[in-house]
PDB file of C-alpha atoms and ligand atoms in Angstrom:
ATOM      1  CA  UNK H  55       0.000   0.000   0.000  1.00  0.00           C
ATOM      2  CA  UNK H  56       1.321   3.446  -0.865  1.00  0.00           C
ATOM      3  CA  UNK H  57       1.792   5.745   2.083  1.00  0.00           C
ATOM      4  CA  UNK H  58      -0.736   8.179   0.631  1.00  0.00           C
ATOM      5  CA  UNK H  59      -3.399   5.470   0.967  1.00  0.00           C
ATOM      6  CA  UNK H  60      -2.542   4.991   4.611  1.00  0.00           C
ATOM      7  CA  UNK H  61      -2.752   8.754   5.087  1.00  0.00           C
ATOM      8  CA  UNK H  62      -6.133   8.961   3.384  1.00  0.00           C
ATOM      9  CA  UNK H  63      -7.444   6.111   5.503  1.00  0.00           C
ATOM     10  CA  UNK H  64      -6.616   8.122   8.631  1.00  0.00           C
ATOM     11  CA  UNK H  65      -8.642  11.083   7.309  1.00  0.00           C
ATOM     12  CA  UNK H  66     -11.459   9.424   5.395  1.00  0.00           C
ATOM     13  CA  UNK H  67     -14.007   9.476   8.228  1.00  0.00           C
ATOM     14  CA  UNK H  68     -13.469  13.198   8.784  1.00  0.00           C
ATOM     15  CA  UNK H  69     -13.633  13.833   5.010  1.00  0.00           C
ATOM     16  CA  UNK H  70     -17.041  12.149   4.934  1.00  0.00           C
ATOM     17  CA  UNK H  71     -18.207  14.356   7.789  1.00  0.00           C
ATOM     18  CA  UNK H  72     -16.971  17.380   5.824  1.00  0.00           C
ATOM     19  CA  UNK H  73     -18.997  16.381   2.736  1.00  0.00           C
ATOM     20  CA  UNK H  74     -22.122  16.028   4.853  1.00  0.00           C
ATOM     21  CA  UNK H  75     -21.660  19.429   6.468  1.00  0.00           C
ATOM     22  CA  UNK H  76     -24.531  21.828   5.659  1.00  0.00           C
ATOM     23  CA  UNK H  77     -22.014  24.440   4.466  1.00  0.00           C
ATOM     24  CA  UNK H  78     -20.863  22.158   1.645  1.00  0.00           C
ATOM     25  CA  UNK H  79     -24.306  20.814   0.877  1.00  0.00           C
ATOM     26  CA  UNK H  80     -25.466  24.435   0.665  1.00  0.00           C
ATOM     27  CA  UNK H  81     -22.648  25.316  -1.744  1.00  0.00           C
ATOM     28  CA  UNK H  82     -23.826  22.798  -4.324  1.00  0.00           C
ATOM     29  CA  UNK H  83     -27.578  23.248  -3.993  1.00  0.00           C
ATOM     30  CA  UNK H  84     -27.156  27.021  -3.758  1.00  0.00           C
ATOM     31  CA  UNK H  85     -28.981  27.253  -0.404  1.00  0.00           C
ATOM     32  CA  UNK H  86     -25.911  28.394   1.550  1.00  0.00           C
ATOM     33  CA  UNK H  87     -26.656  31.842   2.997  1.00  0.00           C
ATOM     34  CA  UNK H  88     -24.451  34.459   1.344  1.00  0.00           C
ATOM     35  CA  UNK H  89     -23.478  35.763   4.825  1.00  0.00           C
ATOM     36  CA  UNK H  90     -21.958  32.382   5.687  1.00  0.00           C
ATOM     37  CA  UNK H  91     -19.958  32.382   2.447  1.00  0.00           C
ATOM     38  CA  UNK H  92     -18.879  35.958   3.102  1.00  0.00           C
ATOM     39  CA  UNK H  93     -17.657  34.916   6.543  1.00  0.00           C
ATOM     40  CA  UNK H  94     -15.728  32.050   4.951  1.00  0.00           C
ATOM     41  CA  UNK H  95     -14.095  34.356   2.386  1.00  0.00           C
ATOM     42  CA  UNK H  96     -13.114  36.886   5.064  1.00  0.00           C
ATOM     43  CA  UNK H  97     -11.566  34.115   7.150  1.00  0.00           C
ATOM     44  CA  UNK H  98      -9.694  32.864   4.094  1.00  0.00           C
ATOM     45  CA  UNK H  99      -8.211  36.357   3.735  1.00  0.00           C
ATOM     46  CA  UNK H 100      -6.791  35.922   7.238  1.00  0.00           C
ATOM     47  CA  UNK H 101      -5.836  32.282   6.822  1.00  0.00           C
ATOM     48  CA  UNK H 102      -4.090  32.204   3.438  1.00  0.00           C
ATOM     49  CA  UNK H 103      -1.015  34.317   4.306  1.00  0.00           C
ATOM     50  CA  UNK H 104      -0.288  31.950   7.197  1.00  0.00           C
ATOM     51  CA  UNK H 105      -0.884  28.951   4.969  1.00  0.00           C
ATOM     52  CA  UNK H 106       1.660  30.414   2.525  1.00  0.00           C
ATOM     53  CA  UNK H 107       4.078  30.952   5.441  1.00  0.00           C
ATOM     54  CA  UNK H 108       3.634  27.336   6.542  1.00  0.00           C
ATOM     55  CA  UNK H 109       4.395  26.150   2.990  1.00  0.00           C
ATOM     56  CA  UNK H 110       7.478  28.374   2.886  1.00  0.00           C
ATOM     57  CA  UNK H 111       8.629  26.827   6.182  1.00  0.00           C
ATOM     58  CA  UNK H 112       8.227  23.368   4.590  1.00  0.00           C
ATOM     59  CA  UNK H 113      10.328  24.593   1.649  1.00  0.00           C
ATOM     60  CA  UNK H 114      13.032  25.886   3.966  1.00  0.00           C
ATOM     61  CA  UNK H 115      13.269  22.520   5.686  1.00  0.00           C
ATOM     62  CA  UNK H 116      12.797  20.181   2.736  1.00  0.00           C
ATOM     63  CA  UNK H 117      15.476  17.497   2.327  1.00  0.00           C
ATOM     64  CA  UNK H 118      16.210  17.818  -1.408  1.00  0.00           C
ATOM     65  CA  UNK H 119      16.052  20.524  -4.098  1.00  0.00           C
ATOM     66  CA  UNK H 120      12.918  19.159  -5.821  1.00  0.00           C
ATOM     67  CA  UNK H 121      11.046  19.290  -2.535  1.00  0.00           C
ATOM     68  CA  UNK H 122      12.321  22.814  -1.815  1.00  0.00           C
ATOM     69  CA  UNK H 123      11.063  23.857  -5.239  1.00  0.00           C
ATOM     70  CA  UNK H 124       7.663  22.229  -4.797  1.00  0.00           C
ATOM     71  CA  UNK H 125       6.823  23.847  -1.469  1.00  0.00           C
ATOM     72  CA  UNK H 126       8.247  27.225  -2.452  1.00  0.00           C
ATOM     73  CA  UNK H 127       6.214  27.117  -5.681  1.00  0.00           C
ATOM     74  CA  UNK H 128       3.080  26.119  -3.768  1.00  0.00           C
ATOM     75  CA  UNK H 129       3.639  28.934  -1.308  1.00  0.00           C
ATOM     76  CA  UNK H 130       3.811  31.391  -4.206  1.00  0.00           C
ATOM     77  CA  UNK H 131       0.778  29.756  -5.888  1.00  0.00           C
ATOM     78  CA  UNK H 132      -1.255  30.184  -2.706  1.00  0.00           C
ATOM     79  CA  UNK H 133      -0.764  33.914  -2.898  1.00  0.00           C
ATOM     80  CA  UNK H 134      -1.063  34.180  -6.690  1.00  0.00           C
ATOM     81  CA  UNK H 135      -4.104  31.981  -7.200  1.00  0.00           C
ATOM     82  CA  UNK H 136      -5.982  31.399  -3.954  1.00  0.00           C
ATOM     83  CA  UNK H 137      -5.395  34.775  -2.395  1.00  0.00           C
ATOM     84  CA  UNK H 138      -6.340  36.464  -5.685  1.00  0.00           C
ATOM     85  CA  UNK H 139      -9.580  34.463  -5.739  1.00  0.00           C
ATOM     86  CA  UNK H 140     -10.329  35.694  -2.227  1.00  0.00           C
ATOM     87  CA  UNK H 141      -9.664  39.299  -3.233  1.00  0.00           C
ATOM     88  CA  UNK H 142     -12.069  38.897  -6.174  1.00  0.00           C
ATOM     89  CA  UNK H 143     -14.724  37.213  -4.041  1.00  0.00           C
ATOM     90  CA  UNK H 144     -14.415  40.000  -1.475  1.00  0.00           C
ATOM     91  CA  UNK H 145     -14.938  42.495  -4.312  1.00  0.00           C
ATOM     92  CA  UNK H 146     -18.139  40.645  -5.243  1.00  0.00           C
ATOM     93  CA  UNK H 147     -19.320  41.466  -1.720  1.00  0.00           C
ATOM     94  CA  UNK H 148     -18.265  45.092  -2.184  1.00  0.00           C
ATOM     95  CA  UNK H 149     -15.345  44.688   0.211  1.00  0.00           C
ATOM     96  CA  UNK H 150     -11.701  45.460  -0.266  1.00  0.00           C
ATOM     97  CA  UNK H 151      -9.028  43.394   1.372  1.00  0.00           C
ATOM     98  CA  UNK H 152      -7.782  46.062   3.759  1.00  0.00           C
ATOM     99  CA  UNK H 153     -11.320  46.644   5.034  1.00  0.00           C
ATOM    100  CA  UNK H 154     -11.979  42.906   5.338  1.00  0.00           C
ATOM    101  CA  UNK H 155      -8.842  42.359   7.390  1.00  0.00           C
ATOM    102  CA  UNK H 156     -10.004  44.950   9.896  1.00  0.00           C
ATOM    103  CA  UNK H 157     -12.623  42.534  11.165  1.00  0.00           C
ATOM    104  CA  UNK H 158     -10.806  40.034  13.332  1.00  0.00           C
ATOM    105  CA  UNK H 159      -9.789  36.505  12.496  1.00  0.00           C
ATOM    106  CA  UNK H 160     -12.268  34.105  14.161  1.00  0.00           C
ATOM    107  CA  UNK H 161     -11.084  31.747  16.919  1.00  0.00           C
ATOM    108  CA  UNK H 162     -10.970  28.720  14.613  1.00  0.00           C
ATOM    109  CA  UNK H 163      -8.945  30.631  12.014  1.00  0.00           C
ATOM    110  CA  UNK H 164      -6.434  31.736  14.638  1.00  0.00           C
ATOM    111  CA  UNK H 165      -6.199  28.197  15.993  1.00  0.00           C
ATOM    112  CA  UNK H 166      -5.807  26.501  12.627  1.00  0.00           C
ATOM    113  CA  UNK H 167      -3.375  29.026  11.130  1.00  0.00           C
ATOM    114  CA  UNK H 168      -1.245  29.041  14.294  1.00  0.00           C
ATOM    115  CA  UNK H 169      -1.183  25.240  14.369  1.00  0.00           C
ATOM    116  CA  UNK H 170       0.049  25.118  10.775  1.00  0.00           C
ATOM    117  CA  UNK H 171       2.757  27.753  11.163  1.00  0.00           C
ATOM    118  CA  UNK H 172       3.952  26.247  14.435  1.00  0.00           C
ATOM    119  CA  UNK H 173       4.016  22.638  13.234  1.00  0.00           C
ATOM    120  CA  UNK H 174       5.658  23.471   9.903  1.00  0.00           C
ATOM    121  CA  UNK H 175       8.272  25.692  11.564  1.00  0.00           C
ATOM    122  CA  UNK H 176       9.033  23.801  14.746  1.00  0.00           C
ATOM    123  CA  UNK H 177       8.011  20.190  14.145  1.00  0.00           C
ATOM    124  CA  UNK H 178      10.069  17.554  12.379  1.00  0.00           C
ATOM    125  CA  UNK H 179       9.819  17.588   8.576  1.00  0.00           C
ATOM    126  CA  UNK H 180       7.491  14.573   8.771  1.00  0.00           C
ATOM    127  CA  UNK H 181       5.234  16.410  11.229  1.00  0.00           C
ATOM    128  CA  UNK H 182       5.263  19.440   8.926  1.00  0.00           C
ATOM    129  CA  UNK H 183       4.104  17.246   6.045  1.00  0.00           C
ATOM    130  CA  UNK H 184       1.419  15.719   8.226  1.00  0.00           C
ATOM    131  CA  UNK H 185       0.064  19.176   8.991  1.00  0.00           C
ATOM    132  CA  UNK H 186       0.280  20.603   5.468  1.00  0.00           C
ATOM    133  CA  UNK H 187      -0.601  17.775   3.060  1.00  0.00           C
ATOM    134  CA  UNK H 188      -4.239  17.363   4.176  1.00  0.00           C
ATOM    135  CA  UNK H 189      -4.830  21.091   3.566  1.00  0.00           C
ATOM    136  CA  UNK H 190      -4.208  20.528  -0.118  1.00  0.00           C
ATOM    137  CA  UNK H 191      -5.621  17.093  -0.369  1.00  0.00           C
ATOM    138  CA  UNK H 192      -8.945  17.614   1.364  1.00  0.00           C
ATOM    139  CA  UNK H 193      -9.588  20.738  -0.734  1.00  0.00           C
ATOM    140  CA  UNK H 194      -8.763  18.824  -3.895  1.00  0.00           C
ATOM    141  CA  UNK H 195     -11.060  15.931  -2.965  1.00  0.00           C
ATOM    142  CA  UNK H 196     -13.848  18.300  -1.952  1.00  0.00           C
ATOM    143  CA  UNK H 197     -13.349  20.341  -5.154  1.00  0.00           C
ATOM    144  CA  UNK H 198     -13.402  17.212  -7.310  1.00  0.00           C
ATOM    145  CA  UNK H 199     -16.565  15.925  -5.645  1.00  0.00           C
ATOM    146  CA  UNK H 200     -18.368  19.271  -5.812  1.00  0.00           C
ATOM    147  CA  UNK H 201     -17.338  19.889  -9.426  1.00  0.00           C
ATOM    148  CA  UNK H 202     -19.538  16.998 -10.532  1.00  0.00           C
ATOM    149  CA  UNK H 203     -22.511  18.757  -8.908  1.00  0.00           C
ATOM    150  CA  UNK H 204     -21.486  22.433  -9.441  1.00  0.00           C
ATOM    151  CA  UNK H 205     -23.839  25.105  -8.076  1.00  0.00           C
ATOM    152  CA  UNK H 206     -26.695  27.277  -9.324  1.00  0.00           C
ATOM    153  CA  UNK H 207     -25.003  30.218  -7.569  1.00  0.00           C
ATOM    154  CA  UNK H 208     -22.277  31.638  -9.853  1.00  0.00           C
ATOM    155  CA  UNK H 209     -20.144  32.756  -6.895  1.00  0.00           C
ATOM    156  CA  UNK H 210     -20.180  29.274  -5.401  1.00  0.00           C
ATOM    157  CA  UNK H 211     -19.589  27.663  -8.817  1.00  0.00           C
ATOM    158  CA  UNK H 212     -16.514  29.861  -9.257  1.00  0.00           C
ATOM    159  CA  UNK H 213     -15.072  28.669  -5.941  1.00  0.00           C
ATOM    160  CA  UNK H 214     -15.813  25.031  -6.842  1.00  0.00           C
ATOM    161  CA  UNK H 215     -14.131  25.373 -10.249  1.00  0.00           C
ATOM    162  CA  UNK H 216     -10.922  26.677  -8.672  1.00  0.00           C
ATOM    163  CA  UNK H 217     -10.480  23.699  -6.369  1.00  0.00           C
ATOM    164  CA  UNK H 218     -12.016  21.063  -8.639  1.00  0.00           C
ATOM    165  CA  UNK H 219     -10.099  22.362 -11.682  1.00  0.00           C
ATOM    166  CA  UNK H 220      -7.145  20.669 -13.316  1.00  0.00           C
ATOM    167  CA  UNK H 221      -4.454  23.078 -12.079  1.00  0.00           C
ATOM    168  CA  UNK H 222      -5.283  22.523  -8.444  1.00  0.00           C
ATOM    169  CA  UNK H 223      -5.665  18.775  -8.930  1.00  0.00           C
ATOM    170  CA  UNK H 224      -2.172  18.671 -10.568  1.00  0.00           C
ATOM    171  CA  UNK H 225      -0.666  20.617  -7.672  1.00  0.00           C
ATOM    172  CA  UNK H 226      -1.990  18.073  -5.214  1.00  0.00           C
ATOM    173  CA  UNK H 227      -0.896  15.110  -7.319  1.00  0.00           C
ATOM    174  CA  UNK H 228       2.646  16.525  -7.207  1.00  0.00           C
ATOM    175  CA  UNK H 229       2.787  16.785  -3.442  1.00  0.00           C
ATOM    176  CA  UNK H 230       1.375  13.266  -3.042  1.00  0.00           C
ATOM    177  CA  UNK H 231       4.093  11.869  -5.367  1.00  0.00           C
ATOM    178  CA  UNK H 232       6.668  13.627  -3.222  1.00  0.00           C
ATOM    179  CA  UNK H 233       5.164  12.113  -0.092  1.00  0.00           C
ATOM    180  CA  UNK H 234       5.275   8.583  -1.522  1.00  0.00           C
ATOM    181  CA  UNK H 235       8.907   9.018  -2.630  1.00  0.00           C
ATOM    182  CA  UNK H 236      10.211   9.978   0.817  1.00  0.00           C
ATOM    183  CA  UNK H 237      11.563   7.152   2.890  1.00  0.00           C
ATOM    184  CA  UNK H 238      10.078   7.816   6.292  1.00  0.00           C
ATOM    185  CA  UNK H 239      10.646   5.623   9.328  1.00  0.00           C
ATOM    186  CA  UNK H 240       7.703   3.955  11.056  1.00  0.00           C
ATOM    187  CA  UNK H 241       7.942   6.526  13.839  1.00  0.00           C
ATOM    188  CA  UNK H 242       7.965   9.432  11.399  1.00  0.00           C
ATOM    189  CA  UNK H 243       4.907   8.022   9.660  1.00  0.00           C
ATOM    190  CA  UNK H 244       3.076   7.723  12.914  1.00  0.00           C
ATOM    191  CA  UNK H 245       3.803  11.327  13.858  1.00  0.00           C
ATOM    192  CA  UNK H 246       2.768  12.448  10.396  1.00  0.00           C
ATOM    193  CA  UNK H 247      -0.580  10.644  10.617  1.00  0.00           C
ATOM    194  CA  UNK H 248      -1.299  12.155  14.003  1.00  0.00           C
ATOM    195  CA  UNK H 249      -0.699  15.688  12.718  1.00  0.00           C
ATOM    196  CA  UNK H 250      -2.801  14.961   9.623  1.00  0.00           C
ATOM    197  CA  UNK H 251      -5.817  14.003  11.720  1.00  0.00           C
ATOM    198  CA  UNK H 252      -5.551  17.320  13.573  1.00  0.00           C
ATOM    199  CA  UNK H 253      -5.471  19.212  10.273  1.00  0.00           C
ATOM    200  CA  UNK H 254      -8.458  17.265   8.941  1.00  0.00           C
ATOM    201  CA  UNK H 255     -10.394  18.191  12.085  1.00  0.00           C
ATOM    202  CA  UNK H 256      -9.488  21.848  11.649  1.00  0.00           C
ATOM    203  CA  UNK H 257     -10.703  21.657   8.042  1.00  0.00           C
ATOM    204  CA  UNK H 258     -14.133  20.513   9.228  1.00  0.00           C
ATOM    205  CA  UNK H 259     -14.080  23.191  11.926  1.00  0.00           C
ATOM    206  CA  UNK H 260     -13.175  25.941   9.444  1.00  0.00           C
ATOM    207  CA  UNK H 261     -16.337  25.276   7.422  1.00  0.00           C
ATOM    208  CA  UNK H 262     -18.369  24.873  10.546  1.00  0.00           C
ATOM    209  CA  UNK H 263     -17.101  28.203  11.880  1.00  0.00           C
ATOM    210  CA  UNK H 264     -18.251  29.918   8.666  1.00  0.00           C
ATOM    211  CA  UNK H 265     -21.618  28.177   8.889  1.00  0.00           C
ATOM    212  CA  UNK H 266     -22.052  29.474  12.446  1.00  0.00           C
ATOM    213  CA  UNK H 267     -20.456  32.818  11.529  1.00  0.00           C
ATOM    214  CA  UNK H 268     -18.219  32.279  14.496  1.00  0.00           C
ATOM    215  CA  UNK H 269     -16.983  35.232  16.504  1.00  0.00           C
ATOM    216  CA  UNK H 270     -15.190  35.701  19.794  1.00  0.00           C
ATOM    217  CA  UNK H 271     -17.518  34.926  22.701  1.00  0.00           C
ATOM    218  CA  UNK H 272     -16.216  37.767  24.896  1.00  0.00           C
ATOM    219  CA  UNK H 273     -14.789  41.277  24.828  1.00  0.00           C
TER     220      UNK H 273
HETATM  221  C1  HMH G1685      -9.041  26.593   5.324  1.00  0.00           C
HETATM  222  C2  HMH G1685      -8.354  26.199   4.078  1.00  0.00           C
HETATM  223  N1  HMH G1685      -7.763  25.007   4.005  1.00  0.00           N
HETATM  224  C3  HMH G1685      -7.131  24.612   2.880  1.00  0.00           C
HETATM  225  C4  HMH G1685      -7.065  25.425   1.792  1.00  0.00           C
HETATM  226  C5  HMH G1685      -6.401  24.925   0.535  1.00  0.00           C
HETATM  227  O1  HMH G1685      -5.558  25.769   0.010  1.00  0.00           O
HETATM  228  C6  HMH G1685      -7.694  26.695   1.895  1.00  0.00           C
HETATM  229  N2  HMH G1685      -7.684  27.560   0.853  1.00  0.00           N
HETATM  230  N3  HMH G1685      -8.320  27.042   3.042  1.00  0.00           N
END
């Protein structure tokens, strides 16, 4: 069995919970309240720079030049493609990025982004991979699944096409090849899987936070 299959097996139950979440069901049938999507997009504006930082930390620590290149390129792609999408989606809500960033990052966003930056900077390289790979992979699997259904709402369809589209799918295929080519010890694999489960949980929580339009409960 390839290591990627073992990794997916550790996350599959959470992935299924993600697909059943009303946020994602609402994306495809168009019933998702626009305010929930707006919350999601604003949180992405906060999250993506830290995601790009976490990828850059993986690049800095990668064991061979091809891996350095991959993570550095993916860090740049996050800003060029995903962050640009967020800026355009914000514009569709009549918001500019500077304004959007004035409203605070929600607790789940702070928790998830901090977890990624910390694990990718301070963990072992295997732990860093465990934290970062599910971010790509879950989005790619969700995008692929949702692409088959699309959405009657053009804004939601646009989001789905970005993550279900060929470019994003190719990006993820590349990182999974890299993962399978590394020779990790049994202990490293175990640590990686543990971090991956935490990331998968945060992925569910990120959508759930948007659905609830999460905010700080005090102050
Ligand atoms: C919360 C979150 N996780 C993963 C990705 C994939 O890049 C994203 N854009 N946002």
